[in-house]
A tleap script that builds the chain and sets N, CA, C and O, in Angstrom:
source leaprc.protein.ff14SB
mol = sequence {
  NLEU LYS GLU CYS GLY ILE ASP LEU GLN PRO
  LYS GLU HIE ARG ILE PHE ILE SER GLY PRO
  MET THR GLY TYR VAL CYS HIE ASN TYR PRO
  LEU PHE GLU LYS VAL GLU ASP MET LEU THR
  ILE ALA GLY TYR LYS CYS VAL ASN PRO ALA
  LYS ILE GLY MET LYS TYR ASP PRO GLU LYS
  VAL ASP LYS ASN LYS LYS LEU TYR LYS ALA
  MET GLU LYS GLU ILE GLN GLU ALA GLU LYS
  THR CYS ASN THR ILE LEU LEU LEU PRO GLY
  TRP GLU ASN SER VAL GLY VAL ARG LEU GLU
  LEU GLN THR ALA ILE ARG MET LYS MET LYS
  ILE ILE LEU LEU MET ASN ALA VAL CGLU
}
set mol.1.N position { 86.314 89.342 96.594 }
set mol.1.CA position { 86.909 88.082 97.020 }
set mol.1.C position { 87.138 88.025 98.528 }
set mol.1.O position { 87.060 86.957 99.135 }
set mol.2.N position { 87.422 89.189 99.132 }
set mol.2.CA position { 87.670 89.186 100.576 }
set mol.2.C position { 86.452 88.677 101.350 }
set mol.2.O position { 86.593 88.030 102.388 }
set mol.3.N position { 85.242 88.979 100.830 }
set mol.3.CA position { 84.029 88.516 101.503 }
set mol.3.C position { 83.960 86.991 101.528 }
set mol.3.O position { 83.309 86.409 102.394 }
set mol.4.N position { 84.636 86.347 100.572 }
set mol.4.CA position { 84.650 84.882 100.488 }
set mol.4.C position { 85.811 84.280 101.271 }
set mol.4.O position { 86.018 83.067 101.252 }
set mol.5.N position { 86.570 85.135 101.961 }
set mol.5.CA position { 87.698 84.641 102.739 }
set mol.5.C position { 88.974 84.474 101.930 }
set mol.5.O position { 89.919 83.842 102.403 }
set mol.6.N position { 89.025 85.029 100.713 }
set mol.6.CA position { 90.235 84.932 99.889 }
set mol.6.C position { 91.002 86.231 100.016 }
set mol.6.O position { 90.512 87.292 99.629 }
set mol.7.N position { 92.200 86.148 100.557 }
set mol.7.CA position { 93.025 87.325 100.783 }
set mol.7.C position { 94.123 87.351 99.722 }
set mol.7.O position { 94.964 86.453 99.674 }
set mol.8.N position { 94.116 88.360 98.889 }
set mol.8.CA position { 95.112 88.467 97.828 }
set mol.8.C position { 96.282 89.348 98.222 }
set mol.8.O position { 97.044 89.797 97.366 }
set mol.9.N position { 96.428 89.596 99.518 }
set mol.9.CA position { 97.547 90.396 100.009 }
set mol.9.C position { 98.854 89.747 99.572 }
set mol.9.O position { 99.050 88.552 99.796 }
set mol.10.N position { 99.753 90.510 98.953 }
set mol.10.CA position { 101.019 89.911 98.517 }
set mol.10.C position { 101.824 89.349 99.687 }
set mol.10.O position { 101.795 89.891 100.792 }
set mol.11.N position { 102.525 88.279 99.435 }
set mol.11.CA position { 103.360 87.637 100.449 }
set mol.11.C position { 104.337 88.638 101.073 }
set mol.11.O position { 104.646 88.541 102.260 }
set mol.12.N position { 104.819 89.591 100.284 }
set mol.12.CA position { 105.817 90.557 100.773 }
set mol.12.C position { 105.350 91.324 102.000 }
set mol.12.O position { 106.167 91.834 102.766 }
set mol.13.N position { 104.059 91.405 102.186 }
set mol.13.CA position { 103.539 92.222 103.265 }
set mol.13.C position { 103.140 91.408 104.488 }
set mol.13.O position { 102.418 91.907 105.351 }
set mol.14.N position { 103.596 90.172 104.573 }
set mol.14.CA position { 103.238 89.327 105.718 }
set mol.14.C position { 104.458 89.145 106.628 }
set mol.14.O position { 105.544 88.777 106.181 }
set mol.15.N position { 104.242 89.412 107.898 }
set mol.15.CA position { 105.317 89.334 108.892 }
set mol.15.C position { 105.034 88.186 109.851 }
set mol.15.O position { 103.943 88.080 110.410 }
set mol.16.N position { 106.032 87.333 110.032 }
set mol.16.CA position { 105.948 86.240 111.002 }
set mol.16.C position { 106.552 86.744 112.308 }
set mol.16.O position { 107.715 87.146 112.343 }
set mol.17.N position { 105.769 86.722 113.373 }
set mol.17.CA position { 106.241 87.175 114.688 }
set mol.17.C position { 106.843 85.974 115.403 }
set mol.17.O position { 106.167 84.967 115.617 }
set mol.18.N position { 108.105 86.083 115.769 }
set mol.18.CA position { 108.811 84.969 116.396 }
set mol.18.C position { 109.400 85.423 117.724 }
set mol.18.O position { 110.089 86.441 117.793 }
set mol.19.N position { 109.128 84.673 118.761 }
set mol.19.CA position { 109.658 85.049 120.067 }
set mol.19.C position { 109.609 83.890 121.038 }
set mol.19.O position { 108.963 82.874 120.782 }
set mol.20.N position { 110.296 84.051 122.153 }
set mol.20.CA position { 110.326 82.987 123.156 }
set mol.20.C position { 108.983 82.853 123.853 }
set mol.20.O position { 108.278 83.839 124.070 }
set mol.21.N position { 108.639 81.616 124.201 }
set mol.21.CA position { 107.385 81.344 124.912 }
set mol.21.C position { 107.625 80.547 126.187 }
set mol.21.O position { 107.091 80.882 127.245 }
set mol.22.N position { 108.424 79.500 126.086 }
set mol.22.CA position { 108.648 78.605 127.221 }
set mol.22.C position { 109.285 79.357 128.387 }
set mol.22.O position { 110.282 80.059 128.221 }
set mol.23.N position { 108.691 79.198 129.565 }
set mol.23.CA position { 109.219 79.818 130.768 }
set mol.23.C position { 108.717 81.235 130.999 }
set mol.23.O position { 109.047 81.844 132.016 }
set mol.24.N position { 107.927 81.771 130.078 }
set mol.24.CA position { 107.383 83.120 130.228 }
set mol.24.C position { 105.972 83.048 130.801 }
set mol.24.O position { 105.236 82.093 130.552 }
set mol.25.N position { 105.609 84.063 131.567 }
set mol.25.CA position { 104.252 84.158 132.093 }
set mol.25.C position { 103.293 84.170 130.902 }
set mol.25.O position { 103.494 84.915 129.943 }
set mol.26.N position { 102.263 83.353 130.969 }
set mol.26.CA position { 101.265 83.236 129.884 }
set mol.26.C position { 101.927 82.941 128.546 }
set mol.26.O position { 101.428 83.353 127.498 }
set mol.27.N position { 103.049 82.227 128.578 }
set mol.27.CA position { 103.789 81.844 127.365 }
set mol.27.C position { 104.170 83.047 126.503 }
set mol.27.O position { 104.393 82.903 125.301 }
set mol.28.N position { 104.246 84.248 127.119 }
set mol.28.CA position { 104.641 85.474 126.411 }
set mol.28.C position { 103.578 85.929 125.410 }
set mol.28.O position { 103.841 86.809 124.590 }
set mol.29.N position { 102.385 85.340 125.469 }
set mol.29.CA position { 101.324 85.676 124.512 }
set mol.29.C position { 100.953 87.158 124.525 }
set mol.29.O position { 100.692 87.716 123.459 }
set mol.30.N position { 100.919 87.831 125.705 }
set mol.30.CA position { 100.550 89.257 125.680 }
set mol.30.C position { 101.471 90.101 124.787 }
set mol.30.O position { 101.000 91.002 124.094 }
set mol.31.N position { 102.767 89.816 124.800 }
set mol.31.CA position { 103.685 90.577 123.944 }
set mol.31.C position { 103.423 90.270 122.471 }
set mol.31.O position { 103.415 91.180 121.642 }
set mol.32.N position { 103.210 89.001 122.140 }
set mol.32.CA position { 102.887 88.631 120.760 }
set mol.32.C position { 101.643 89.402 120.289 }
set mol.32.O position { 101.611 89.921 119.174 }
set mol.33.N position { 100.629 89.467 121.147 }
set mol.33.CA position { 99.382 90.142 120.784 }
set mol.33.C position { 99.587 91.642 120.595 }
set mol.33.O position { 99.047 92.228 119.657 }
set mol.34.N position { 100.370 92.272 121.488 }
set mol.34.CA position { 100.635 93.713 121.365 }
set mol.34.C position { 101.351 94.020 120.053 }
set mol.34.O position { 101.000 94.963 119.344 }
set mol.35.N position { 102.350 93.215 119.746 }
set mol.35.CA position { 103.116 93.438 118.521 }
set mol.35.C position { 102.234 93.225 117.299 }
set mol.35.O position { 102.281 94.011 116.353 }
set mol.36.N position { 101.434 92.171 117.314 }
set mol.36.CA position { 100.520 91.939 116.196 }
set mol.36.C position { 99.555 93.110 116.024 }
set mol.36.O position { 99.317 93.557 114.902 }
set mol.37.N position { 99.003 93.605 117.120 }
set mol.37.CA position { 98.077 94.742 117.047 }
set mol.37.C position { 98.755 95.957 116.428 }
set mol.37.O position { 98.178 96.616 115.562 }
set mol.38.N position { 99.969 96.257 116.863 }
set mol.38.CA position { 100.699 97.412 116.328 }
set mol.38.C position { 100.968 97.256 114.831 }
set mol.38.O position { 100.788 98.204 114.066 }
set mol.39.N position { 101.397 96.071 114.416 }
set mol.39.CA position { 101.688 95.832 112.998 }
set mol.39.C position { 100.421 95.894 112.153 }
set mol.39.O position { 100.435 96.417 111.039 }
set mol.40.N position { 99.334 95.363 112.684 }
set mol.40.CA position { 98.055 95.375 111.963 }
set mol.40.C position { 97.574 96.812 111.772 }
set mol.40.O position { 97.122 97.182 110.688 }
set mol.41.N position { 97.672 97.614 112.823 }
set mol.41.CA position { 97.282 99.026 112.737 }
set mol.41.C position { 98.133 99.748 111.685 }
set mol.41.O position { 97.652 100.649 110.998 }
set mol.42.N position { 99.403 99.341 111.569 }
set mol.42.CA position { 100.306 99.947 110.581 }
set mol.42.C position { 100.046 99.421 109.166 }
set mol.42.O position { 100.670 99.877 108.208 }
set mol.43.N position { 99.127 98.464 109.039 }
set mol.43.CA position { 98.744 97.989 107.724 }
set mol.43.C position { 99.392 96.694 107.266 }
set mol.43.O position { 99.273 96.325 106.098 }
set mol.44.N position { 100.071 96.003 108.162 }
set mol.44.CA position { 100.724 94.744 107.800 }
set mol.44.C position { 99.837 93.554 108.123 }
set mol.44.O position { 99.031 93.604 109.052 }
set mol.45.N position { 99.985 92.502 107.364 }
set mol.45.CA position { 99.377 91.212 107.676 }
set mol.45.C position { 100.403 90.457 108.514 }
set mol.45.O position { 101.604 90.547 108.260 }
set mol.46.N position { 99.938 89.727 109.495 }
set mol.46.CA position { 100.855 89.032 110.396 }
set mol.46.C position { 100.468 87.570 110.570 }
set mol.46.O position { 99.306 87.188 110.427 }
set mol.47.N position { 101.466 86.777 110.878 }
set mol.47.CA position { 101.243 85.424 111.372 }
set mol.47.C position { 101.736 85.443 112.807 }
set mol.47.O position { 102.912 85.695 113.072 }
set mol.48.N position { 100.826 85.175 113.725 }
set mol.48.CA position { 101.126 85.185 115.144 }
set mol.48.C position { 101.065 83.744 115.658 }
set mol.48.O position { 99.975 83.207 115.853 }
set mol.49.N position { 102.234 83.108 115.883 }
set mol.49.CA position { 102.221 81.720 116.348 }
set mol.49.C position { 101.567 81.545 117.718 }
set mol.49.O position { 101.143 80.445 118.070 }
set mol.50.N position { 101.485 82.621 118.481 }
set mol.50.CA position { 100.793 82.524 119.775 }
set mol.50.C position { 99.309 82.213 119.564 }
set mol.50.O position { 98.711 81.469 120.341 }
set mol.51.N position { 98.723 82.780 118.520 }
set mol.51.CA position { 97.316 82.474 118.221 }
set mol.51.C position { 97.160 81.011 117.827 }
set mol.51.O position { 96.186 80.357 118.202 }
set mol.52.N position { 98.116 80.510 117.076 }
set mol.52.CA position { 98.093 79.089 116.709 }
set mol.52.C position { 98.226 78.250 117.972 }
set mol.52.O position { 97.498 77.274 118.153 }
set mol.53.N position { 99.152 78.627 118.843 }
set mol.53.CA position { 99.367 77.907 120.096 }
set mol.53.C position { 98.147 77.880 120.990 }
set mol.53.O position { 97.875 76.875 121.646 }
set mol.54.N position { 97.408 78.981 121.020 }
set mol.54.CA position { 96.199 79.037 121.861 }
set mol.54.C position { 95.156 78.021 121.404 }
set mol.54.O position { 94.411 77.480 122.221 }
set mol.55.N position { 95.105 77.763 120.098 }
set mol.55.CA position { 94.142 76.767 119.593 }
set mol.55.C position { 94.426 75.385 120.170 }
set mol.55.O position { 93.514 74.576 120.338 }
set mol.56.N position { 95.694 75.121 120.470 }
set mol.56.CA position { 96.089 73.797 120.948 }
set mol.56.C position { 96.112 73.693 122.476 }
set mol.56.O position { 96.332 72.606 123.011 }
set mol.57.N position { 95.891 74.793 123.180 }
set mol.57.CA position { 95.915 74.853 124.645 }
set mol.57.C position { 97.320 74.550 125.169 }
set mol.57.O position { 97.711 73.388 125.275 }
set mol.58.N position { 98.067 75.590 125.493 }
set mol.58.CA position { 99.468 75.432 125.918 }
set mol.58.C position { 99.694 74.412 127.030 }
set mol.58.O position { 100.716 73.726 127.045 }
set mol.59.N position { 98.754 74.309 127.952 }
set mol.59.CA position { 98.930 73.361 129.057 }
set mol.59.C position { 98.917 71.920 128.541 }
set mol.59.O position { 99.670 71.078 129.030 }
set mol.60.N position { 98.067 71.641 127.558 }
set mol.60.CA position { 98.003 70.296 126.986 }
set mol.60.C position { 99.213 70.018 126.100 }
set mol.60.O position { 99.741 68.906 126.091 }
set mol.61.N position { 99.650 71.041 125.351 }
set mol.61.CA position { 100.800 70.882 124.450 }
set mol.61.C position { 102.051 70.514 125.241 }
set mol.61.O position { 102.859 69.701 124.791 }
set mol.62.N position { 102.210 71.115 126.420 }
set mol.62.CA position { 103.382 70.845 127.253 }
set mol.62.C position { 103.464 69.374 127.661 }
set mol.62.O position { 104.549 68.864 127.940 }
set mol.63.N position { 102.312 68.691 127.694 }
set mol.63.CA position { 102.275 67.306 128.162 }
set mol.63.C position { 102.058 66.284 127.053 }
set mol.63.O position { 102.189 65.083 127.286 }
set mol.64.N position { 101.723 66.750 125.836 }
set mol.64.CA position { 101.333 65.840 124.777 }
set mol.64.C position { 102.184 66.064 123.527 }
set mol.64.O position { 102.017 67.066 122.831 }
set mol.65.N position { 103.093 65.134 123.243 }
set mol.65.CA position { 104.008 65.300 122.111 }
set mol.65.C position { 103.287 65.353 120.768 }
set mol.65.O position { 103.728 66.060 119.862 }
set mol.66.N position { 102.183 64.615 120.626 }
set mol.66.CA position { 101.434 64.650 119.366 }
set mol.66.C position { 100.856 66.044 119.123 }
set mol.66.O position { 100.923 66.570 118.012 }
set mol.67.N position { 100.291 66.631 120.171 }
set mol.67.CA position { 99.748 67.983 120.045 }
set mol.67.C position { 100.867 68.971 119.722 }
set mol.67.O position { 100.701 69.857 118.884 }
set mol.68.N position { 102.003 68.813 120.392 }
set mol.68.CA position { 103.141 69.707 120.147 }
set mol.68.C position { 103.584 69.616 118.692 }
set mol.68.O position { 103.822 70.639 118.051 }
set mol.69.N position { 103.695 68.407 118.171 }
set mol.69.CA position { 104.116 68.213 116.777 }
set mol.69.C position { 103.106 68.825 115.813 }
set mol.69.O position { 103.497 69.450 114.827 }
set mol.70.N position { 101.822 68.655 116.081 }
set mol.70.CA position { 100.782 69.224 115.220 }
set mol.70.C position { 100.864 70.748 115.224 }
set mol.70.O position { 100.782 71.383 114.173 }
set mol.71.N position { 101.026 71.329 116.409 }
set mol.71.CA position { 101.148 72.775 116.525 }
set mol.71.C position { 102.404 73.263 115.803 }
set mol.71.O position { 102.363 74.246 115.064 }
set mol.72.N position { 103.508 72.574 116.023 }
set mol.72.CA position { 104.786 72.933 115.399 }
set mol.72.C position { 104.666 72.908 113.873 }
set mol.72.O position { 105.158 73.813 113.199 }
set mol.73.N position { 104.022 71.885 113.331 }
set mol.73.CA position { 103.844 71.772 111.879 }
set mol.73.C position { 103.000 72.922 111.345 }
set mol.73.O position { 103.320 73.500 110.306 }
set mol.74.N position { 101.922 73.256 112.053 }
set mol.74.CA position { 101.069 74.363 111.616 }
set mol.74.C position { 101.840 75.683 111.631 }
set mol.74.O position { 101.695 76.494 110.716 }
set mol.75.N position { 102.648 75.902 112.651 }
set mol.75.CA position { 103.448 77.128 112.730 }
set mol.75.C position { 104.462 77.174 111.597 }
set mol.75.O position { 104.650 78.224 110.981 }
set mol.76.N position { 105.117 76.052 111.313 }
set mol.76.CA position { 106.099 76.009 110.218 }
set mol.76.C position { 105.448 76.307 108.874 }
set mol.76.O position { 106.022 77.024 108.054 }
set mol.77.N position { 104.262 75.769 108.641 }
set mol.77.CA position { 103.557 76.037 107.383 }
set mol.77.C position { 103.149 77.507 107.301 }
set mol.77.O position { 103.236 78.120 106.237 }
set mol.78.N position { 102.709 78.067 108.417 }
set mol.78.CA position { 102.313 79.474 108.437 }
set mol.78.C position { 103.504 80.383 108.157 }
set mol.78.O position { 103.376 81.390 107.461 }
set mol.79.N position { 104.655 80.023 108.702 }
set mol.79.CA position { 105.856 80.835 108.493 }
set mol.79.C position { 106.193 80.934 107.010 }
set mol.79.O position { 106.676 81.969 106.549 }
set mol.80.N position { 105.946 79.880 106.275 }
set mol.80.CA position { 106.273 79.854 104.839 }
set mol.80.C position { 105.423 80.828 104.021 }
set mol.80.O position { 105.744 81.097 102.864 }
set mol.81.N position { 104.352 81.357 104.597 }
set mol.81.CA position { 103.506 82.302 103.877 }
set mol.81.C position { 104.021 83.739 104.015 }
set mol.81.O position { 103.437 84.665 103.451 }
set mol.82.N position { 105.102 83.922 104.756 }
set mol.82.CA position { 105.627 85.261 105.034 }
set mol.82.C position { 106.962 85.475 104.317 }
set mol.82.O position { 107.622 84.525 103.894 }
set mol.83.N position { 107.336 86.745 104.196 }
set mol.83.CA position { 108.685 86.998 103.697 }
set mol.83.C position { 109.488 87.863 104.662 }
set mol.83.O position { 110.604 88.278 104.348 }
set mol.84.N position { 108.922 88.131 105.828 }
set mol.84.CA position { 109.618 88.893 106.861 }
set mol.84.C position { 109.410 88.179 108.187 }
set mol.84.O position { 108.324 87.672 108.467 }
set mol.85.N position { 110.461 88.145 108.999 }
set mol.85.CA position { 110.345 87.596 110.352 }
set mol.85.C position { 110.738 88.695 111.327 }
set mol.85.O position { 111.748 89.373 111.137 }
set mol.86.N position { 109.936 88.866 112.368 }
set mol.86.CA position { 110.223 89.839 113.403 }
set mol.86.C position { 110.563 89.064 114.671 }
set mol.86.O position { 109.757 88.265 115.150 }
set mol.87.N position { 111.748 89.298 115.212 }
set mol.87.CA position { 112.214 88.576 116.400 }
set mol.87.C position { 111.977 89.421 117.644 }
set mol.87.O position { 112.454 90.552 117.743 }
set mol.88.N position { 111.239 88.860 118.586 }
set mol.88.CA position { 110.945 89.543 119.838 }
set mol.88.C position { 112.132 89.442 120.795 }
set mol.88.O position { 112.963 88.544 120.653 }
set mol.89.N position { 112.221 90.353 121.768 }
set mol.89.CA position { 113.306 90.291 122.749 }
set mol.89.C position { 113.387 88.923 123.419 }
set mol.89.O position { 112.367 88.316 123.744 }
set mol.90.N position { 114.610 88.450 123.620 }
set mol.90.CA position { 114.851 87.150 124.239 }
set mol.90.C position { 114.923 86.019 123.231 }
set mol.90.O position { 115.097 84.862 123.613 }
set mol.91.N position { 114.794 86.332 121.950 }
set mol.91.CA position { 114.769 85.304 120.896 }
set mol.91.C position { 116.008 84.418 120.922 }
set mol.91.O position { 115.925 83.220 120.652 }
set mol.92.N position { 117.154 85.008 121.247 }
set mol.92.CA position { 118.411 84.259 121.164 }
set mol.92.C position { 118.502 83.123 122.185 }
set mol.92.O position { 119.341 82.233 122.047 }
set mol.93.N position { 117.649 83.150 123.203 }
set mol.93.CA position { 117.647 82.100 124.223 }
set mol.93.C position { 116.612 81.012 123.954 }
set mol.93.O position { 116.413 80.125 124.784 }
set mol.94.N position { 115.957 81.074 122.806 }
set mol.94.CA position { 114.885 80.133 122.496 }
set mol.94.C position { 115.291 79.215 121.345 }
set mol.94.O position { 115.596 79.674 120.244 }
set mol.95.N position { 115.290 77.927 121.616 }
set mol.95.CA position { 115.620 76.943 120.576 }
set mol.95.C position { 114.609 77.043 119.432 }
set mol.95.O position { 114.990 76.998 118.262 }
set mol.96.N position { 113.331 77.176 119.764 }
set mol.96.CA position { 112.286 77.259 118.747 }
set mol.96.C position { 112.469 78.458 117.828 }
set mol.96.O position { 112.328 78.344 116.611 }
set mol.97.N position { 112.784 79.606 118.413 }
set mol.97.CA position { 112.981 80.808 117.606 }
set mol.97.C position { 114.213 80.663 116.721 }
set mol.97.O position { 114.203 81.088 115.566 }
set mol.98.N position { 115.261 80.070 117.252 }
set mol.98.CA position { 116.469 79.888 116.427 }
set mol.98.C position { 116.174 78.981 115.228 }
set mol.98.O position { 116.721 79.190 114.145 }
set mol.99.N position { 115.320 77.985 115.414 }
set mol.99.CA position { 114.902 77.138 114.285 }
set mol.99.C position { 114.070 77.935 113.287 }
set mol.99.O position { 114.241 77.789 112.077 }
set mol.100.N position { 113.168 78.776 113.791 }
set mol.100.CA position { 112.368 79.619 112.896 }
set mol.100.C position { 113.268 80.583 112.129 }
set mol.100.O position { 113.044 80.845 110.947 }
set mol.101.N position { 114.286 81.108 112.805 }
set mol.101.CA position { 115.232 82.014 112.149 }
set mol.101.C position { 116.009 81.288 111.053 }
set mol.101.O position { 116.243 81.852 109.984 }
set mol.102.N position { 116.410 80.048 111.307 }
set mol.102.CA position { 117.104 79.264 110.271 }
set mol.102.C position { 116.218 79.105 109.037 }
set mol.102.O position { 116.689 79.231 107.907 }
set mol.103.N position { 114.946 78.831 109.260 }
set mol.103.CA position { 114.007 78.720 108.141 }
set mol.103.C position { 113.915 80.045 107.402 }
set mol.103.O position { 113.922 80.078 106.171 }
set mol.104.N position { 113.829 81.134 108.153 }
set mol.104.CA position { 113.729 82.464 107.541 }
set mol.104.C position { 114.962 82.773 106.690 }
set mol.104.O position { 114.839 83.329 105.598 }
set mol.105.N position { 116.125 82.421 107.177 }
set mol.105.CA position { 117.362 82.663 106.430 }
set mol.105.C position { 117.366 81.823 105.156 }
set mol.105.O position { 117.714 82.311 104.081 }
set mol.106.N position { 116.979 80.569 105.288 }
set mol.106.CA position { 116.914 79.679 104.121 }
set mol.106.C position { 115.954 80.217 103.062 }
set mol.106.O position { 116.200 80.089 101.862 }
set mol.107.N position { 114.865 80.818 103.519 }
set mol.107.CA position { 113.853 81.347 102.605 }
set mol.107.C position { 114.159 82.785 102.160 }
set mol.107.O position { 113.379 83.397 101.431 }
set mol.108.N position { 115.304 83.311 102.610 }
set mol.108.CA position { 115.725 84.680 102.264 }
set mol.108.C position { 114.704 85.733 102.700 }
set mol.108.O position { 114.427 86.691 101.978 }
set mol.109.N position { 114.159 85.530 103.889 }
set mol.109.CA position { 113.205 86.480 104.444 }
set mol.109.C position { 113.945 87.680 105.016 }
set mol.109.O position { 115.105 87.570 105.411 }
set mol.110.N position { 113.275 88.822 105.061 }
set mol.110.CA position { 113.808 89.989 105.761 }
set mol.110.C position { 113.752 89.668 107.250 }
set mol.110.O position { 112.844 88.976 107.710 }
set mol.111.N position { 114.726 90.175 107.999 }
set mol.111.CA position { 114.785 89.908 109.439 }
set mol.111.C position { 114.738 91.241 110.184 }
set mol.111.O position { 115.530 92.146 109.921 }
set mol.112.N position { 113.801 91.340 111.114 }
set mol.112.CA position { 113.655 92.538 111.939 }
set mol.112.C position { 113.849 92.129 113.397 }
set mol.112.O position { 113.221 91.179 113.865 }
set mol.113.N position { 114.713 92.842 114.113 }
set mol.113.CA position { 114.916 92.607 115.538 }
set mol.113.C position { 114.177 93.664 116.339 }
set mol.113.O position { 114.433 94.857 116.171 }
set mol.114.N position { 113.271 93.251 117.201 }
set mol.114.CA position { 112.617 94.173 118.121 }
set mol.114.C position { 113.482 94.175 119.378 }
set mol.114.O position { 113.554 93.175 120.092 }
set mol.115.N position { 114.123 95.285 119.639 }
set mol.115.CA position { 115.124 95.342 120.712 }
set mol.115.C position { 114.520 95.435 122.114 }
set mol.115.O position { 115.061 94.857 123.056 }
set mol.116.N position { 113.416 96.150 122.259 }
set mol.116.CA position { 112.809 96.325 123.564 }
set mol.116.C position { 111.358 95.875 123.532 }
set mol.116.O position { 110.687 95.946 122.503 }
set mol.117.N position { 110.895 95.416 124.671 }
set mol.117.CA position { 109.486 95.014 124.765 }
set mol.117.C position { 108.601 96.228 124.537 }
set mol.117.O position { 108.957 97.348 124.905 }
set mol.118.N position { 107.469 96.002 123.939 }
set mol.118.CA position { 106.507 97.055 123.642 }
set mol.118.C position { 105.702 97.343 124.902 }
set mol.118.O position { 105.193 96.425 125.545 }
set mol.119.N position { 105.592 98.597 125.246 }
set mol.119.CA position { 104.825 98.992 126.453 }
set mol.119.C position { 103.382 99.221 126.095 }
set mol.119.O position { 102.577 99.558 126.963 }
savepdb mol mol.pdb
quit
């Protein structure tokens, strides 16, 4: 089935990476990518909202509310496929991350705090 693009990985093993983007160099995408790479190597499936954001072109999203809403909706739907949320450093200063955390709490997801940036 995997050859057909059907992934039967249980929901329990999917981690949603949540972190601040606005005001960060390159929207903090390098940290999202490093964390995703580390989790993937450890055998976890991940949802990386930075990858979703790249599809929409961050520069255009900043200026276009329709694009922002479309991206936001896709990220929210992706989050629902996970049962764990990993919060990157600086999460507490991000309105978007706090909203994602509220969703995670409502969905009774496991919450992991990454205390320091990954080198």
